[in-house]
Amino acid sequence: MPTENPNETLAVGTVVDLEDEPTVKIRLRRASEKQRHVTIRVVSGEDIFSVCVVYVNDQVVIGRMRSADLFLHDASVSRRHAALSVLEDSVVLEDLGSSNGTLYKGVPVSDPIEVEMGSDVELGGVTLRVERLTMGELTRLSQLRSRFREADLDPLCGVFSRRYLDDVVPEQLRGYGQAQIPVTACFLDVDNFRSINEAAGHATGDRVLRALALDLCESVRQSDSVVRYGGDEFLLLLPHCHEQSALPLADRVRRSIASRDWSTVSKRLSGPIKLSVSIGLAEYHGEAIADWIEAADRALYLAKGGGGDRIGRSSQLP
């Protein structure tokens, strides 16, 4: 980690390395310059949470060749797909003759183009976000990716797949039970998601789901897990939470989703587009995992029966 001494430097991969692939790549710079940077973050797919830090007057190459500054595994990405340059007062994106093209705000990039901070770039089937993360945020992303690599991931959203419930959660629950740590399941379903698929197509619906999964990961705590249960259903596993104490976190997630304009996800969505979610909470009491998840699912449908955009609790079930 960087020190506060201005004479110290930030070396490549100083933020938590994972095996032979650093999650966060940092080009050599003096620590006194550490605020003058831009970060490129992978927000979907196999390399989710990988980040490359780019300083002023630097250029990085993004692609599927191992020597790329930001290496991506996805087969839809060319070996030398795109380059991003950080200048004194702008950030410039350039396609390097890729096979599947580079999209910025849904439009193909044919000539170098200036990009805005906080915007998304699509390289083949991979979505990147151009932003400016702090060192603390970079460390958290590295820790998240480390956990994600321990279990199978959902190929669309990059979060845990349902297999995680079979492979990892039983052992976790045993440990929580031995330590007398409460755990609550938070089952989430998008209200009327079918209308997005019908209006804008399934590809746009997939982009919304990827963006939603990313929002969920950024909304929960480091100790929580995000699982794509199926379709537009997600499951959040919240240790150190009784059902009652999980309510504030679930409500924060609900309000965050309801307040966002989702039309920015795709040019095929004319906005503003609002989404809402119904959420069901169920505390774990030592039952079979399937029964626990079913209790959360029943609480979810209690919320949907009340009109959606609300939270149901298994303790309220008849």
mmCIF file of C-alpha atoms in Angstrom:
data_model
loop_
_atom_site.group_PDB
_atom_site.id
_atom_site.type_symbol
_atom_site.label_atom_id
_atom_site.label_comp_id
_atom_site.label_asym_id
_atom_site.label_seq_id
_atom_site.Cartn_x
_atom_site.Cartn_y
_atom_site.Cartn_z
ATOM 1 C CA MET A 1 0.000 0.000 0.000
ATOM 2 C CA PRO A 2 1.215 3.558 -0.629
ATOM 3 C CA THR A 3 2.778 5.506 2.185
ATOM 4 C CA GLU A 4 2.171 9.155 2.978
ATOM 5 C CA ASN A 5 5.852 9.925 2.425
ATOM 6 C CA PRO A 6 5.937 12.020 -0.806
ATOM 7 C CA ASN A 7 9.308 10.532 -1.762
ATOM 8 C CA GLU A 8 7.922 7.027 -1.915
ATOM 9 C CA THR A 9 6.670 5.523 -5.164
ATOM 10 C CA LEU A 10 3.703 3.425 -6.202
ATOM 11 C CA ALA A 11 4.952 0.305 -7.968
ATOM 12 C CA VAL A 12 3.096 -1.919 -10.395
ATOM 13 C CA GLY A 13 0.756 -4.320 -8.558
ATOM 14 C CA THR A 14 1.266 -2.853 -5.081
ATOM 15 C CA VAL A 15 -2.422 -3.316 -4.277
ATOM 16 C CA VAL A 16 -3.042 -7.000 -3.406
ATOM 17 C CA ASP A 17 -1.732 -9.368 -6.072
ATOM 18 C CA LEU A 18 -3.732 -12.511 -6.849
ATOM 19 C CA GLU A 19 -1.514 -15.422 -7.855
ATOM 20 C CA ASP A 20 0.377 -14.248 -10.956
ATOM 21 C CA GLU A 21 -2.199 -11.647 -12.035
ATOM 22 C CA PRO A 22 -2.434 -8.371 -10.106
ATOM 23 C CA THR A 23 -6.010 -7.250 -9.690
ATOM 24 C CA VAL A 24 -4.952 -3.618 -9.709
ATOM 25 C CA LYS A 25 -2.110 -2.433 -11.918
ATOM 26 C CA ILE A 26 -0.456 0.853 -10.968
ATOM 27 C CA ARG A 27 2.160 2.485 -13.133
ATOM 28 C CA LEU A 28 5.279 3.805 -11.417
ATOM 29 C CA ARG A 29 4.698 7.324 -10.038
ATOM 30 C CA ARG A 30 5.604 9.367 -6.978
ATOM 31 C CA ALA A 31 3.034 9.170 -4.195
ATOM 32 C CA SER A 32 2.733 12.972 -4.274
ATOM 33 C CA GLU A 33 1.104 12.552 -7.726
ATOM 34 C CA LYS A 34 -1.316 9.837 -6.715
ATOM 35 C CA GLN A 35 -4.416 12.064 -7.036
ATOM 36 C CA ARG A 36 -3.708 12.808 -10.697
ATOM 37 C CA HIS A 37 -4.977 9.573 -12.106
ATOM 38 C CA VAL A 38 -7.863 7.865 -13.878
ATOM 39 C CA THR A 39 -9.006 4.298 -13.256
ATOM 40 C CA ILE A 40 -10.379 1.855 -15.826
ATOM 41 C CA ARG A 41 -12.521 -0.765 -14.106
ATOM 42 C CA VAL A 42 -14.022 -3.942 -15.559
ATOM 43 C CA VAL A 43 -17.684 -3.952 -14.516
ATOM 44 C CA SER A 44 -18.923 -7.182 -16.141
ATOM 45 C CA GLY A 45 -17.690 -10.585 -17.209
ATOM 46 C CA GLU A 46 -14.881 -12.897 -16.162
ATOM 47 C CA ASP A 47 -12.487 -10.096 -15.225
ATOM 48 C CA ILE A 48 -14.958 -8.137 -13.111
ATOM 49 C CA PHE A 49 -13.265 -5.820 -10.576
ATOM 50 C CA SER A 50 -9.938 -5.775 -12.430
ATOM 51 C CA VAL A 51 -8.649 -2.204 -12.562
ATOM 52 C CA CYS A 52 -5.866 -0.332 -14.334
ATOM 53 C CA VAL A 53 -4.668 3.000 -12.928
ATOM 54 C CA VAL A 54 -3.531 5.550 -15.511
ATOM 55 C CA TYR A 55 -1.661 8.736 -14.649
ATOM 56 C CA VAL A 56 -1.587 12.036 -16.506
ATOM 57 C CA ASN A 57 0.452 11.873 -19.739
ATOM 58 C CA ASP A 58 0.253 8.072 -19.802
ATOM 59 C CA GLN A 59 -1.464 5.761 -22.298
ATOM 60 C CA VAL A 60 -2.608 2.188 -21.634
ATOM 61 C CA VAL A 61 -3.440 -0.571 -24.098
ATOM 62 C CA ILE A 62 -6.440 -2.784 -23.343
ATOM 63 C CA GLY A 63 -6.750 -6.202 -24.916
ATOM 64 C CA ARG A 64 -6.373 -9.981 -24.867
ATOM 65 C CA MET A 65 -2.579 -10.118 -25.182
ATOM 66 C CA ARG A 66 -0.742 -10.839 -21.948
ATOM 67 C CA SER A 67 1.427 -7.755 -22.280
ATOM 68 C CA ALA A 68 -1.599 -5.427 -22.404
ATOM 69 C CA ASP A 69 -1.757 -2.885 -19.588
ATOM 70 C CA LEU A 70 -5.298 -4.085 -18.869
ATOM 71 C CA PHE A 71 -5.477 -7.768 -19.851
ATOM 72 C CA LEU A 72 -8.928 -9.232 -20.569
ATOM 73 C CA HIS A 73 -9.717 -12.936 -20.981
ATOM 74 C CA ASP A 74 -12.942 -12.537 -22.989
ATOM 75 C CA ALA A 75 -12.683 -14.048 -26.498
ATOM 76 C CA SER A 76 -14.734 -11.168 -27.943
ATOM 77 C CA VAL A 77 -11.865 -8.791 -27.137
ATOM 78 C CA SER A 78 -9.019 -8.365 -29.671
ATOM 79 C CA ARG A 79 -5.392 -8.775 -28.646
ATOM 80 C CA ARG A 80 -4.821 -5.028 -28.995
ATOM 81 C CA HIS A 81 -8.376 -3.767 -28.750
ATOM 82 C CA ALA A 82 -8.286 -0.154 -27.580
ATOM 83 C CA ALA A 83 -6.081 2.479 -25.940
ATOM 84 C CA LEU A 84 -6.908 5.111 -23.366
ATOM 85 C CA SER A 85 -4.764 8.220 -22.910
ATOM 86 C CA VAL A 86 -4.916 10.581 -19.940
ATOM 87 C CA LEU A 87 -3.985 14.149 -20.789
ATOM 88 C CA GLU A 88 -3.824 17.213 -18.549
ATOM 89 C CA ASP A 89 -7.455 18.139 -19.144
ATOM 90 C CA SER A 90 -9.055 15.195 -20.942
ATOM 91 C CA VAL A 91 -9.258 11.424 -21.324
ATOM 92 C CA VAL A 92 -9.129 10.084 -24.890
ATOM 93 C CA LEU A 93 -10.320 6.666 -26.108
ATOM 94 C CA GLU A 94 -9.086 5.093 -29.343
ATOM 95 C CA ASP A 95 -10.016 1.841 -31.057
ATOM 96 C CA LEU A 96 -6.924 -0.028 -32.298
ATOM 97 C CA GLY A 97 -8.551 -1.787 -35.241
ATOM 98 C CA SER A 98 -10.392 -4.356 -33.136
ATOM 99 C CA SER A 99 -12.540 -7.081 -34.689
ATOM 100 C CA ASN A 100 -15.684 -6.446 -32.641
ATOM 101 C CA GLY A 101 -15.337 -2.704 -32.246
ATOM 102 C CA THR A 102 -15.299 -0.296 -29.324
ATOM 103 C CA LEU A 103 -18.507 1.431 -28.225
ATOM 104 C CA TYR A 104 -18.795 4.630 -26.208
ATOM 105 C CA LYS A 105 -22.315 5.488 -25.053
ATOM 106 C CA GLY A 106 -23.521 2.811 -27.465
ATOM 107 C CA VAL A 107 -21.869 4.424 -30.503
ATOM 108 C CA PRO A 108 -18.926 2.790 -32.369
ATOM 109 C CA VAL A 109 -15.611 4.607 -31.925
ATOM 110 C CA SER A 110 -14.017 5.231 -35.327
ATOM 111 C CA ASP A 111 -11.721 8.132 -34.402
ATOM 112 C CA PRO A 112 -10.116 9.071 -31.073
ATOM 113 C CA ILE A 113 -12.828 10.490 -28.819
ATOM 114 C CA GLU A 114 -12.840 12.303 -25.493
ATOM 115 C CA VAL A 115 -14.674 10.376 -22.772
ATOM 116 C CA GLU A 116 -16.372 11.627 -19.636
ATOM 117 C CA MET A 117 -15.513 10.553 -16.110
ATOM 118 C CA GLY A 118 -17.986 7.949 -14.864
ATOM 119 C CA SER A 119 -18.902 6.760 -18.370
ATOM 120 C CA ASP A 120 -18.875 3.194 -19.693
ATOM 121 C CA VAL A 121 -16.968 1.766 -22.656
ATOM 122 C CA GLU A 122 -17.798 -1.549 -24.351
ATOM 123 C CA LEU A 123 -15.058 -3.721 -25.857
ATOM 124 C CA GLY A 124 -16.723 -6.711 -27.511
ATOM 125 C CA GLY A 125 -18.721 -8.291 -24.693
ATOM 126 C CA VAL A 126 -16.838 -6.529 -21.880
ATOM 127 C CA THR A 127 -17.937 -3.297 -20.218
ATOM 128 C CA LEU A 128 -15.374 -0.939 -18.644
ATOM 129 C CA ARG A 129 -15.983 2.151 -16.525
ATOM 130 C CA VAL A 130 -13.725 5.209 -16.677
ATOM 131 C CA GLU A 131 -13.629 6.910 -13.276
ATOM 132 C CA ARG A 132 -11.296 8.072 -10.521
ATOM 133 C CA LEU A 133 -11.203 5.638 -7.572
ATOM 134 C CA THR A 134 -9.343 6.244 -4.323
ATOM 135 C CA MET A 135 -6.712 3.825 -3.037
ATOM 136 C CA GLY A 136 -9.189 2.600 -0.431
ATOM 137 C CA GLU A 137 -11.744 1.814 -3.147
ATOM 138 C CA LEU A 138 -9.065 0.037 -5.197
ATOM 139 C CA THR A 139 -8.181 -2.149 -2.237
ATOM 140 C CA ARG A 140 -11.843 -3.060 -1.681
ATOM 141 C CA LEU A 141 -12.223 -4.046 -5.336
ATOM 142 C CA SER A 142 -9.166 -6.259 -5.092
ATOM 143 C CA GLN A 143 -10.596 -7.995 -2.036
ATOM 144 C CA LEU A 144 -13.946 -8.487 -3.793
ATOM 145 C CA ARG A 145 -12.308 -10.082 -6.832
ATOM 146 C CA SER A 146 -10.270 -12.371 -4.588
ATOM 147 C CA ARG A 147 -13.488 -13.691 -3.069
ATOM 148 C CA PHE A 148 -15.203 -13.996 -6.443
ATOM 149 C CA ARG A 149 -12.418 -16.174 -7.818
ATOM 150 C CA GLU A 150 -13.070 -18.708 -5.075
ATOM 151 C CA ALA A 151 -16.394 -19.762 -6.592
ATOM 152 C CA ASP A 152 -18.069 -20.134 -9.955
ATOM 153 C CA LEU A 153 -19.379 -16.861 -11.337
ATOM 154 C CA ASP A 154 -22.505 -16.100 -13.279
ATOM 155 C CA PRO A 155 -21.239 -15.517 -16.858
ATOM 156 C CA LEU A 156 -23.590 -12.598 -17.537
ATOM 157 C CA CYS A 157 -23.338 -10.552 -14.348
ATOM 158 C CA GLY A 158 -19.985 -11.601 -12.919
ATOM 159 C CA VAL A 159 -21.438 -12.234 -9.440
ATOM 160 C CA PHE A 160 -21.728 -15.611 -7.721
ATOM 161 C CA SER A 161 -23.863 -18.177 -9.523
ATOM 162 C CA ARG A 162 -26.367 -20.495 -7.842
ATOM 163 C CA ARG A 163 -23.620 -23.102 -7.632
ATOM 164 C CA TYR A 164 -22.084 -20.938 -4.913
ATOM 165 C CA LEU A 165 -25.033 -21.890 -2.709
ATOM 166 C CA ASP A 166 -24.052 -25.561 -3.020
ATOM 167 C CA ASP A 167 -20.261 -25.266 -3.032
ATOM 168 C CA VAL A 168 -19.510 -22.522 -0.519
ATOM 169 C CA VAL A 169 -22.514 -21.469 1.567
ATOM 170 C CA PRO A 170 -22.972 -24.730 3.567
ATOM 171 C CA GLU A 171 -19.474 -24.429 5.004
ATOM 172 C CA GLN A 172 -19.989 -20.734 5.682
ATOM 173 C CA LEU A 173 -23.207 -21.416 7.558
ATOM 174 C CA ARG A 174 -21.534 -24.077 9.683
ATOM 175 C CA GLY A 175 -18.879 -21.578 10.664
ATOM 176 C CA TYR A 176 -21.425 -18.871 11.411
ATOM 177 C CA GLY A 177 -23.446 -21.310 13.491
ATOM 178 C CA GLN A 178 -20.428 -22.381 15.551
ATOM 179 C CA ALA A 179 -19.571 -18.729 16.188
ATOM 180 C CA GLN A 180 -23.239 -17.880 16.864
ATOM 181 C CA ILE A 181 -23.247 -15.278 14.087
ATOM 182 C CA PRO A 182 -26.714 -14.500 12.674
ATOM 183 C CA VAL A 183 -27.226 -14.579 8.893
ATOM 184 C CA THR A 184 -30.110 -13.214 6.856
ATOM 185 C CA ALA A 185 -30.980 -13.916 3.228
ATOM 186 C CA CYS A 186 -32.187 -10.967 1.166
ATOM 187 C CA PHE A 187 -34.076 -12.177 -1.923
ATOM 188 C CA LEU A 188 -34.496 -9.477 -4.585
ATOM 189 C CA ASP A 189 -36.611 -9.455 -7.742
ATOM 190 C CA VAL A 190 -36.990 -6.621 -10.281
ATOM 191 C CA ASP A 191 -40.615 -5.470 -10.583
ATOM 192 C CA ASN A 192 -41.975 -5.752 -14.145
ATOM 193 C CA PHE A 193 -38.563 -6.496 -15.644
ATOM 194 C CA ARG A 194 -40.241 -8.218 -18.585
ATOM 195 C CA SER A 195 -41.341 -4.810 -19.877
ATOM 196 C CA ILE A 196 -37.693 -3.820 -20.539
ATOM 197 C CA ASN A 197 -37.033 -6.986 -22.548
ATOM 198 C CA GLU A 198 -40.229 -6.467 -24.524
ATOM 199 C CA ALA A 199 -39.592 -2.773 -25.196
ATOM 200 C CA ALA A 200 -35.846 -2.785 -25.908
ATOM 201 C CA GLY A 201 -34.828 -6.421 -26.438
ATOM 202 C CA HIS A 202 -33.052 -9.043 -24.379
ATOM 203 C CA ALA A 203 -29.574 -7.634 -25.081
ATOM 204 C CA THR A 204 -30.619 -4.382 -23.427
ATOM 205 C CA GLY A 205 -32.201 -6.340 -20.600
ATOM 206 C CA ASP A 206 -28.887 -8.124 -20.093
ATOM 207 C CA ARG A 207 -27.097 -4.776 -19.834
ATOM 208 C CA VAL A 208 -29.555 -3.636 -17.195
ATOM 209 C CA LEU A 209 -28.962 -6.842 -15.224
ATOM 210 C CA ARG A 210 -25.181 -6.366 -15.404
ATOM 211 C CA ALA A 211 -25.522 -2.786 -14.192
ATOM 212 C CA LEU A 212 -27.889 -3.892 -11.434
ATOM 213 C CA ALA A 213 -25.451 -6.592 -10.276
ATOM 214 C CA LEU A 214 -22.671 -4.007 -10.110
ATOM 215 C CA ASP A 215 -24.859 -1.654 -8.063
ATOM 216 C CA LEU A 216 -25.659 -4.470 -5.647
ATOM 217 C CA CYS A 217 -21.975 -5.292 -5.180
ATOM 218 C CA GLU A 218 -21.207 -1.665 -4.445
ATOM 219 C CA SER A 219 -24.157 -1.279 -2.045
ATOM 220 C CA VAL A 220 -23.449 -4.188 0.288
ATOM 221 C CA ARG A 221 -20.734 -4.633 2.883
ATOM 222 C CA GLN A 222 -17.450 -6.451 2.336
ATOM 223 C CA SER A 223 -18.699 -9.432 4.357
ATOM 224 C CA ASP A 224 -21.843 -9.869 2.229
ATOM 225 C CA SER A 225 -22.271 -12.035 -0.884
ATOM 226 C CA VAL A 226 -24.231 -11.307 -4.075
ATOM 227 C CA VAL A 227 -25.660 -14.295 -5.974
ATOM 228 C CA ARG A 228 -27.582 -14.252 -9.232
ATOM 229 C CA TYR A 229 -30.305 -16.754 -8.449
ATOM 230 C CA GLY A 230 -31.827 -16.735 -11.919
ATOM 231 C CA GLY A 231 -33.310 -14.327 -14.462
ATOM 232 C CA ASP A 232 -33.803 -10.993 -12.695
ATOM 233 C CA GLU A 233 -33.612 -12.537 -9.213
ATOM 234 C CA PHE A 234 -30.638 -11.897 -6.924
ATOM 235 C CA LEU A 235 -29.834 -13.198 -3.483
ATOM 236 C CA LEU A 236 -27.811 -11.234 -0.931
ATOM 237 C CA LEU A 237 -26.367 -13.203 1.986
ATOM 238 C CA LEU A 238 -25.893 -10.923 4.987
ATOM 239 C CA PRO A 239 -23.856 -12.299 7.915
ATOM 240 C CA HIS A 240 -23.916 -10.490 11.276
ATOM 241 C CA CYS A 241 -27.540 -9.520 10.549
ATOM 242 C CA HIS A 242 -30.740 -10.605 12.211
ATOM 243 C CA GLU A 243 -33.822 -10.108 10.077
ATOM 244 C CA GLN A 244 -34.587 -6.841 11.841
ATOM 245 C CA SER A 245 -31.055 -5.454 11.519
ATOM 246 C CA ALA A 246 -30.961 -6.369 7.798
ATOM 247 C CA LEU A 247 -33.840 -3.984 7.099
ATOM 248 C CA PRO A 248 -31.752 -0.771 6.805
ATOM 249 C CA LEU A 249 -29.334 -2.366 4.321
ATOM 250 C CA ALA A 250 -32.164 -3.848 2.257
ATOM 251 C CA ASP A 251 -33.973 -0.522 2.240
ATOM 252 C CA ARG A 252 -30.801 1.282 1.133
ATOM 253 C CA VAL A 253 -30.503 -1.139 -1.790
ATOM 254 C CA ARG A 254 -34.167 -0.662 -2.666
ATOM 255 C CA ARG A 255 -33.955 3.139 -2.600
ATOM 256 C CA SER A 256 -30.681 3.195 -4.581
ATOM 257 C CA ILE A 257 -32.231 1.170 -7.410
ATOM 258 C CA ALA A 258 -35.440 3.224 -7.419
ATOM 259 C CA SER A 259 -33.562 6.531 -7.602
ATOM 260 C CA ARG A 260 -31.329 5.668 -10.576
ATOM 261 C CA ASP A 261 -32.036 6.586 -14.199
ATOM 262 C CA TRP A 262 -31.502 3.276 -15.991
ATOM 263 C CA SER A 263 -31.792 4.773 -19.472
ATOM 264 C CA THR A 264 -28.042 5.535 -19.334
ATOM 265 C CA VAL A 265 -27.291 1.802 -19.553
ATOM 266 C CA SER A 266 -28.192 1.555 -23.249
ATOM 267 C CA LYS A 267 -29.031 3.921 -26.100
ATOM 268 C CA ARG A 268 -32.066 1.719 -26.821
ATOM 269 C CA LEU A 269 -33.633 2.902 -23.571
ATOM 270 C CA SER A 270 -35.139 6.378 -23.880
ATOM 271 C CA GLY A 271 -35.339 7.865 -20.476
ATOM 272 C CA PRO A 272 -35.701 8.491 -17.842
ATOM 273 C CA ILE A 273 -36.253 4.798 -17.055
ATOM 274 C CA LYS A 274 -37.025 3.851 -13.468
ATOM 275 C CA LEU A 275 -36.875 0.385 -11.918
ATOM 276 C CA SER A 276 -38.105 -0.869 -8.596
ATOM 277 C CA VAL A 277 -37.425 -4.085 -6.724
ATOM 278 C CA SER A 278 -39.298 -6.236 -4.258
ATOM 279 C CA ILE A 279 -37.234 -7.775 -1.465
ATOM 280 C CA GLY A 280 -37.818 -10.667 0.901
ATOM 281 C CA LEU A 281 -35.852 -11.186 4.126
ATOM 282 C CA ALA A 282 -35.419 -14.441 6.041
ATOM 283 C CA GLU A 283 -33.095 -15.113 8.950
ATOM 284 C CA TYR A 284 -31.286 -18.465 9.051
ATOM 285 C CA HIS A 285 -32.245 -20.753 11.946
ATOM 286 C CA GLY A 286 -30.359 -23.950 11.092
ATOM 287 C CA GLU A 287 -32.848 -25.324 8.568
ATOM 288 C CA ALA A 288 -31.916 -26.782 5.191
ATOM 289 C CA ILE A 289 -30.573 -24.139 2.837
ATOM 290 C CA ALA A 290 -33.389 -24.800 0.353
ATOM 291 C CA ASP A 291 -35.992 -24.179 3.085
ATOM 292 C CA TRP A 292 -34.211 -20.990 4.152
ATOM 293 C CA ILE A 293 -34.160 -19.609 0.621
ATOM 294 C CA GLU A 294 -37.805 -20.613 0.147
ATOM 295 C CA ALA A 295 -38.729 -18.582 3.244
ATOM 296 C CA ALA A 296 -36.991 -15.538 1.745
ATOM 297 C CA ASP A 297 -38.782 -16.198 -1.562
ATOM 298 C CA ARG A 298 -42.159 -16.302 0.172
ATOM 299 C CA ALA A 299 -41.346 -13.017 1.914
ATOM 300 C CA LEU A 300 -40.449 -11.585 -1.496
ATOM 301 C CA TYR A 301 -43.862 -12.473 -2.884
ATOM 302 C CA LEU A 302 -45.448 -10.950 0.182
ATOM 303 C CA ALA A 303 -43.754 -7.699 -0.899
ATOM 304 C CA LYS A 304 -44.880 -8.134 -4.513
ATOM 305 C CA GLY A 305 -48.424 -8.792 -3.354
ATOM 306 C CA GLY A 306 -48.350 -5.432 -1.608
ATOM 307 C CA GLY A 307 -47.609 -3.644 -4.877
ATOM 308 C CA GLY A 308 -43.823 -4.041 -5.183
ATOM 309 C CA ASP A 309 -41.044 -1.596 -4.356
ATOM 310 C CA ARG A 310 -41.137 -2.751 -0.757
ATOM 311 C CA ILE A 311 -39.656 -5.266 1.669
ATOM 312 C CA GLY A 312 -41.328 -8.385 3.026
ATOM 313 C CA ARG A 313 -40.141 -10.351 6.067
ATOM 314 C CA SER A 314 -40.476 -14.064 6.695
ATOM 315 C CA SER A 315 -41.431 -13.307 10.310
ATOM 316 C CA GLN A 316 -44.560 -11.612 8.906
ATOM 317 C CA LEU A 317 -45.661 -14.718 7.027
ATOM 318 C CA PRO A 318 -48.782 -16.525 8.263
#
